[in-house]
mmCIF file with all atom_site columns, C-alpha atoms in Angstrom:
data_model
loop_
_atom_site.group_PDB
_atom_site.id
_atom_site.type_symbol
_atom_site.label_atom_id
_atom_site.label_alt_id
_atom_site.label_comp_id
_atom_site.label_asym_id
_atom_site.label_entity_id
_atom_site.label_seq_id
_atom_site.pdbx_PDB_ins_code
_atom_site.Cartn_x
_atom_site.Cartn_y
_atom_site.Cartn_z
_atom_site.occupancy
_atom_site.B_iso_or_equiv
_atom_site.pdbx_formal_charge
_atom_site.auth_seq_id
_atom_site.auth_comp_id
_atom_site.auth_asym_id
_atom_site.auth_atom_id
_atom_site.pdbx_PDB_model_num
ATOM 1   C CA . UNK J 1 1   ? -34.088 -53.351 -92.366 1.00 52.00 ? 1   UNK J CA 1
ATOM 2   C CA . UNK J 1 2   ? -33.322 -56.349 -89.942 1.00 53.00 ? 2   UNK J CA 1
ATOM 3   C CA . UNK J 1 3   ? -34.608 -59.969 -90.796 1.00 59.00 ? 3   UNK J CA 1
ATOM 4   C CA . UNK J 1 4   ? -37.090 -61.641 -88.293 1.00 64.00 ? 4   UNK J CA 1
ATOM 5   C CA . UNK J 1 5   ? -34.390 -64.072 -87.160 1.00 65.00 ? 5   UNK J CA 1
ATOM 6   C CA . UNK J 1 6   ? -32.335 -61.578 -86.125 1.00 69.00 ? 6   UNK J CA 1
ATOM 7   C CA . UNK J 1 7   ? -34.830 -59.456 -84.621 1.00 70.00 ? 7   UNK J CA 1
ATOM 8   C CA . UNK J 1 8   ? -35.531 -62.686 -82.585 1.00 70.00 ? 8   UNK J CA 1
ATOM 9   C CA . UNK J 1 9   ? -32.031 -62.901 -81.058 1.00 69.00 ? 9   UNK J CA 1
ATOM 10  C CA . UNK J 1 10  ? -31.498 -59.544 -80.391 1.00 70.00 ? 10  UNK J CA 1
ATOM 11  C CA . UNK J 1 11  ? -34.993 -59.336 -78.873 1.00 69.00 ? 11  UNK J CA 1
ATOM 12  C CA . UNK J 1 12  ? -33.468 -63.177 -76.886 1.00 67.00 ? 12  UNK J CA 1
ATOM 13  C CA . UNK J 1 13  ? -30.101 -61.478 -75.566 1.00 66.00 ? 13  UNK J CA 1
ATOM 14  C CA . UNK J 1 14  ? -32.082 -58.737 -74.314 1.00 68.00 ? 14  UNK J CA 1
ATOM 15  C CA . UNK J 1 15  ? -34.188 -60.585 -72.472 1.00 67.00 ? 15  UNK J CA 1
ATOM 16  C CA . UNK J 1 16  ? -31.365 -62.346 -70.714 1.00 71.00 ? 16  UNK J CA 1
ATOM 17  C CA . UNK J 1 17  ? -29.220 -59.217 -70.297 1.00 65.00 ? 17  UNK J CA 1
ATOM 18  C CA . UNK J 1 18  ? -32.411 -58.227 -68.562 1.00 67.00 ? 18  UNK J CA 1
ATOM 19  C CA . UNK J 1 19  ? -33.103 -60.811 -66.494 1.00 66.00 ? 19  UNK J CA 1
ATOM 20  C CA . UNK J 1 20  ? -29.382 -60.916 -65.374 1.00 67.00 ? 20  UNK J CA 1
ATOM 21  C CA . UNK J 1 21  ? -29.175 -57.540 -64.376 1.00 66.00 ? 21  UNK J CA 1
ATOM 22  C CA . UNK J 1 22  ? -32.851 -58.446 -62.290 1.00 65.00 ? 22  UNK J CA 1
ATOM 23  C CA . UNK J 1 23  ? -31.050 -61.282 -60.348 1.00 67.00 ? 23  UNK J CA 1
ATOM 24  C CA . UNK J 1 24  ? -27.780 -59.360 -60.103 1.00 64.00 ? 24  UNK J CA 1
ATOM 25  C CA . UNK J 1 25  ? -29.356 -56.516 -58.100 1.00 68.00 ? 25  UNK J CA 1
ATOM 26  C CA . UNK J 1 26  ? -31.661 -58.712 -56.106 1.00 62.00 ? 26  UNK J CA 1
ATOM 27  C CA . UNK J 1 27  ? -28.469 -60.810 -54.725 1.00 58.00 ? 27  UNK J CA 1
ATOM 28  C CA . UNK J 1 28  ? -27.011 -58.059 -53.463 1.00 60.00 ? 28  UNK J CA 1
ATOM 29  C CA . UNK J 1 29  ? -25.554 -58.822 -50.098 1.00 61.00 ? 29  UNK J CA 1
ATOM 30  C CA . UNK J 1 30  ? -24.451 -56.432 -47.212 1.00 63.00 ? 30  UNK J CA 1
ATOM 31  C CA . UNK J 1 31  ? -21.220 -56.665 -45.505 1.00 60.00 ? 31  UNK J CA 1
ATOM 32  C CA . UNK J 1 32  ? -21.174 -56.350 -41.624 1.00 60.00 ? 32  UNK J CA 1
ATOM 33  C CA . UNK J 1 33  ? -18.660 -56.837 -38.648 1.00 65.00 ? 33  UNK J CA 1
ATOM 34  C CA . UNK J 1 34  ? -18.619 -59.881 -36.700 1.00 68.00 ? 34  UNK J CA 1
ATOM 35  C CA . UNK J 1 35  ? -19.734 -58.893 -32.925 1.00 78.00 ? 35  UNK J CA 1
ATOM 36  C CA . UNK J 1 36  ? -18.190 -62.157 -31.794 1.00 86.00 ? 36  UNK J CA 1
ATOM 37  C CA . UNK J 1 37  ? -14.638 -63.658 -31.304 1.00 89.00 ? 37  UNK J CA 1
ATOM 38  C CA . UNK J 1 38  ? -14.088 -67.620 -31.971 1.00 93.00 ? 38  UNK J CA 1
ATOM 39  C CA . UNK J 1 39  ? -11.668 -68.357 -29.307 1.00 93.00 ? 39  UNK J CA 1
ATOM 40  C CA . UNK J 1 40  ? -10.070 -71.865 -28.583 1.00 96.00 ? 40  UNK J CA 1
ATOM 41  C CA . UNK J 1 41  ? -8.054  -73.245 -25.694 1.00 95.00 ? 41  UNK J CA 1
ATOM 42  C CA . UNK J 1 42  ? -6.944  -75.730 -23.652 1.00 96.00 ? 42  UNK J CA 1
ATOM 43  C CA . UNK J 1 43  ? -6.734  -76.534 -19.896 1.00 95.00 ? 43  UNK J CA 1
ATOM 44  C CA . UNK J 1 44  ? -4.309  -78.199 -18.020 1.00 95.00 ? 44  UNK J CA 1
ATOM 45  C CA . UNK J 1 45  ? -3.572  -78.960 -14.694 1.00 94.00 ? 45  UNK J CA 1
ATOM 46  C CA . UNK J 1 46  ? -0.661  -77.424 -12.837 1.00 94.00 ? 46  UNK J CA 1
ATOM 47  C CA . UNK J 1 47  ? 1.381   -80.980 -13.808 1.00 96.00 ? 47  UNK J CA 1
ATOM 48  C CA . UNK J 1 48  ? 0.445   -80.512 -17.713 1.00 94.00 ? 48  UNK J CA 1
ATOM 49  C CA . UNK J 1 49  ? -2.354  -83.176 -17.958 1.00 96.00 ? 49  UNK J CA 1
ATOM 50  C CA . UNK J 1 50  ? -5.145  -82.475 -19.435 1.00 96.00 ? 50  UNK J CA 1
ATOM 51  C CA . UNK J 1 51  ? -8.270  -81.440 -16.779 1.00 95.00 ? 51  UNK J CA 1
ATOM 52  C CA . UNK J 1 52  ? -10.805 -83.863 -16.713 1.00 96.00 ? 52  UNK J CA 1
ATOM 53  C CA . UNK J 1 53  ? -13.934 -83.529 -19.310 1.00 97.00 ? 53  UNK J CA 1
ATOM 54  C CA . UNK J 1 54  ? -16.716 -81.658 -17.918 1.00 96.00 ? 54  UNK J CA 1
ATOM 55  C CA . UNK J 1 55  ? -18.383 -78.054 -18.089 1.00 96.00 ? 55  UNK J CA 1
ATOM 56  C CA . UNK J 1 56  ? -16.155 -75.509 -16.463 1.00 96.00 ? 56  UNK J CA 1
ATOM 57  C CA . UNK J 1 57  ? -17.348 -71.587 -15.439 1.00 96.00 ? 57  UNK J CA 1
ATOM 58  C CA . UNK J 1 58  ? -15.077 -69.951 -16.889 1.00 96.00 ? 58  UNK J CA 1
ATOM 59  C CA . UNK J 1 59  ? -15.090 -65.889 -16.614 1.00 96.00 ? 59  UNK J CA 1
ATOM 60  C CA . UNK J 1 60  ? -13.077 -64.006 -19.710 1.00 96.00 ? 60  UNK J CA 1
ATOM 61  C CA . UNK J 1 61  ? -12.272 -60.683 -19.760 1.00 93.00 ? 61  UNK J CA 1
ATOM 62  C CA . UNK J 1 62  ? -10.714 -58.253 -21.486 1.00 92.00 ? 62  UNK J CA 1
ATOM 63  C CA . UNK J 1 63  ? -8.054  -55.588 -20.674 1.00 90.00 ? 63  UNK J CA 1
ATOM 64  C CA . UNK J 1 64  ? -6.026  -52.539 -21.630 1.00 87.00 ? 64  UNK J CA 1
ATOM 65  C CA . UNK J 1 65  ? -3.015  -53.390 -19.287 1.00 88.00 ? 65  UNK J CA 1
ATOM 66  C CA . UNK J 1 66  ? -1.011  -56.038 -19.122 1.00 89.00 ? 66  UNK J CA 1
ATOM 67  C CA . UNK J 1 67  ? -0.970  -56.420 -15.229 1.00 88.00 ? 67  UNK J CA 1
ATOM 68  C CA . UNK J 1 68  ? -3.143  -54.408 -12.919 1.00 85.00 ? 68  UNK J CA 1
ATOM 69  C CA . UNK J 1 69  ? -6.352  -52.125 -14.198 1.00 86.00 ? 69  UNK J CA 1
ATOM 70  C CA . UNK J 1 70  ? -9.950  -53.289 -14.505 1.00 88.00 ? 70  UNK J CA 1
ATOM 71  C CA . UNK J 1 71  ? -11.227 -55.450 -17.370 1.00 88.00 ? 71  UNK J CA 1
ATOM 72  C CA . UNK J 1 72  ? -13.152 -53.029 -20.171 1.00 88.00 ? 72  UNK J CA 1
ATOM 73  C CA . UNK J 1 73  ? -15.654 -56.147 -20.975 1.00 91.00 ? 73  UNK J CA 1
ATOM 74  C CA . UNK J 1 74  ? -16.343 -59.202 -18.712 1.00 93.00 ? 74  UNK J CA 1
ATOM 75  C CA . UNK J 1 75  ? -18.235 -62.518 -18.915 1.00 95.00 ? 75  UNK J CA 1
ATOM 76  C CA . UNK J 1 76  ? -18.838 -65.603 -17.784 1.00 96.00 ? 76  UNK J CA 1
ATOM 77  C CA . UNK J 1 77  ? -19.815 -68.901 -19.961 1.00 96.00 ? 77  UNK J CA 1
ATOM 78  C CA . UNK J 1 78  ? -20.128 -72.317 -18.769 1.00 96.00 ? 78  UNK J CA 1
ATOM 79  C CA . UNK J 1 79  ? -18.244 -74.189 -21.224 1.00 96.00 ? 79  UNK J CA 1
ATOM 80  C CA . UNK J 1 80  ? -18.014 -78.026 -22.247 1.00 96.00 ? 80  UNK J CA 1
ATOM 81  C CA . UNK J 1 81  ? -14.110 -79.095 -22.446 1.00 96.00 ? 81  UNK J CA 1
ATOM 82  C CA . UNK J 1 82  ? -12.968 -82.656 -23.922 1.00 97.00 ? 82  UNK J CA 1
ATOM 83  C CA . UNK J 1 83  ? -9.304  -83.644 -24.031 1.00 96.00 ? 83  UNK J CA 1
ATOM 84  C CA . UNK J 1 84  ? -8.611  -80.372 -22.316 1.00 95.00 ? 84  UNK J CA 1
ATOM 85  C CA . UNK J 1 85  ? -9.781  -78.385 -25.270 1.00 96.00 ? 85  UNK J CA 1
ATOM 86  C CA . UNK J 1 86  ? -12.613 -75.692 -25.408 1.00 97.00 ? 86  UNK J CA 1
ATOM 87  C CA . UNK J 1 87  ? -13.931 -73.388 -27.705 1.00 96.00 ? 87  UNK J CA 1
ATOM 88  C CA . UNK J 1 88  ? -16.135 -70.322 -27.373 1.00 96.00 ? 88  UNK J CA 1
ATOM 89  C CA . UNK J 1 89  ? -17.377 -67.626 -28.531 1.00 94.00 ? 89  UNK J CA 1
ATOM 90  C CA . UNK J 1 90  ? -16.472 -64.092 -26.564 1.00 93.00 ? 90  UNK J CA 1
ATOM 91  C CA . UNK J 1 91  ? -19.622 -61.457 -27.047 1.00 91.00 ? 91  UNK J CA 1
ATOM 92  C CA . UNK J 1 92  ? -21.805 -64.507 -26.935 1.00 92.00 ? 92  UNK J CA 1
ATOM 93  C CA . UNK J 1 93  ? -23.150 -63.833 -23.515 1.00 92.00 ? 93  UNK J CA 1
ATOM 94  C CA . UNK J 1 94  ? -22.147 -59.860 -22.834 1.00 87.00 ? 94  UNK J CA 1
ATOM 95  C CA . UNK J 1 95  ? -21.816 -57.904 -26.179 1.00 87.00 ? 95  UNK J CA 1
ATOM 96  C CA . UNK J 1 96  ? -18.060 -56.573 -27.066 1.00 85.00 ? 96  UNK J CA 1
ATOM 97  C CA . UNK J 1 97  ? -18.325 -53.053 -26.668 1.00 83.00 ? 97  UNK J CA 1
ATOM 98  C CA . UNK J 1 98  ? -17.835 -50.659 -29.492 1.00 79.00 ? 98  UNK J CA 1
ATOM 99  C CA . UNK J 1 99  ? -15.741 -48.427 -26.827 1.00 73.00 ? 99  UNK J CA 1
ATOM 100 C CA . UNK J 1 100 ? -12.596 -51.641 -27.333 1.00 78.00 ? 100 UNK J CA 1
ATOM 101 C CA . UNK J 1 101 ? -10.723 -50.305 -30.473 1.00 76.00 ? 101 UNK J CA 1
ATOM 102 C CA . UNK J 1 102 ? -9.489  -54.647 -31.706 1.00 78.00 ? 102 UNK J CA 1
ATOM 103 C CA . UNK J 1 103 ? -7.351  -52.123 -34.372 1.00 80.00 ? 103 UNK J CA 1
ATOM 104 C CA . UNK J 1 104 ? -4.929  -50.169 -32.893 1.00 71.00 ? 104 UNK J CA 1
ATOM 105 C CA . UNK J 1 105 ? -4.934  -50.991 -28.901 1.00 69.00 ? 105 UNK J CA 1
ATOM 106 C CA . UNK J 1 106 ? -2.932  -52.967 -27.354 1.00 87.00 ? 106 UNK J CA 1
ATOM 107 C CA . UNK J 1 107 ? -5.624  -55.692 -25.299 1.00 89.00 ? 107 UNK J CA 1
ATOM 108 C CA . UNK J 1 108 ? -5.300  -58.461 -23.121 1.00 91.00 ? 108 UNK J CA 1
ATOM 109 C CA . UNK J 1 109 ? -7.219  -61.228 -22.666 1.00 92.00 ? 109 UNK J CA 1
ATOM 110 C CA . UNK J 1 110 ? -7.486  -62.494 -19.358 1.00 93.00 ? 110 UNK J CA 1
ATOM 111 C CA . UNK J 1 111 ? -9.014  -66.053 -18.406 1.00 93.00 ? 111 UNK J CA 1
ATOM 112 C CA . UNK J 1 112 ? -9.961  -67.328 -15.125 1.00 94.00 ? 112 UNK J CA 1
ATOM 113 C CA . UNK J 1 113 ? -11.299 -71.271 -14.376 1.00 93.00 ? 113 UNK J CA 1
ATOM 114 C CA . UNK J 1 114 ? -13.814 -71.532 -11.533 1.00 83.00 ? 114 UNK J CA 1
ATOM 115 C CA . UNK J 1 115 ? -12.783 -69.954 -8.185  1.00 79.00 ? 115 UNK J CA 1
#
């Protein structure tokens, strides 16, 4: 037969084996795919300086050919630049569609500034 002390600790540790395995399944957290691309860049002017700071329409598209074709995904974002540099995030306006495969196709990203 067990003493009361050590019914007491056994009776502690499963208390807090309980209460673990309570928090453990409540944190459980649920893995999903990013429908967004962080893209950074920079824009220069045709002699290499930097453009001047400012918010620039800038339309970014994606494509399945290198030269020629139609874009599979298109938008436009007005973006803040500083120093020449911008970042933004593609999807952000138009969702990335599920029909551009980012894991085995070859894509190109094409960028155009203003007109």
């Amino acid at each position: 037969m067990l003493r009361t002390p050590t019914k007491k600790i056994i009776s502690l540790f499963f208390v807090i084996f309980l209460a673990l395995v309570v928090f453990a399944i409540s944190n459980v957290s649920q893995a999903s795919i990013n429908s967004q691309i962080n893209f950074q860049g920079k824009l220069t002017n045709p002699d290499g300086t930097n453009v001047t700071n400012g918010n620039y329409s800038i339309d970014f598209s994606i494509y399945t050919v290198s030269s020629g074709g139609s874009s599979t995904w298109t938008e436009t974002q007005s973006v803040a630049v500083a120093d020449g540099i911008f970042n933004v995030q593609l999807g952000s306006v138009n969702s990335l569609p599920g029909s551009v495969d980012f894991n085995s196709s070859s894509l190109y990203l094409g960028i155009k500034v203003g007109s």
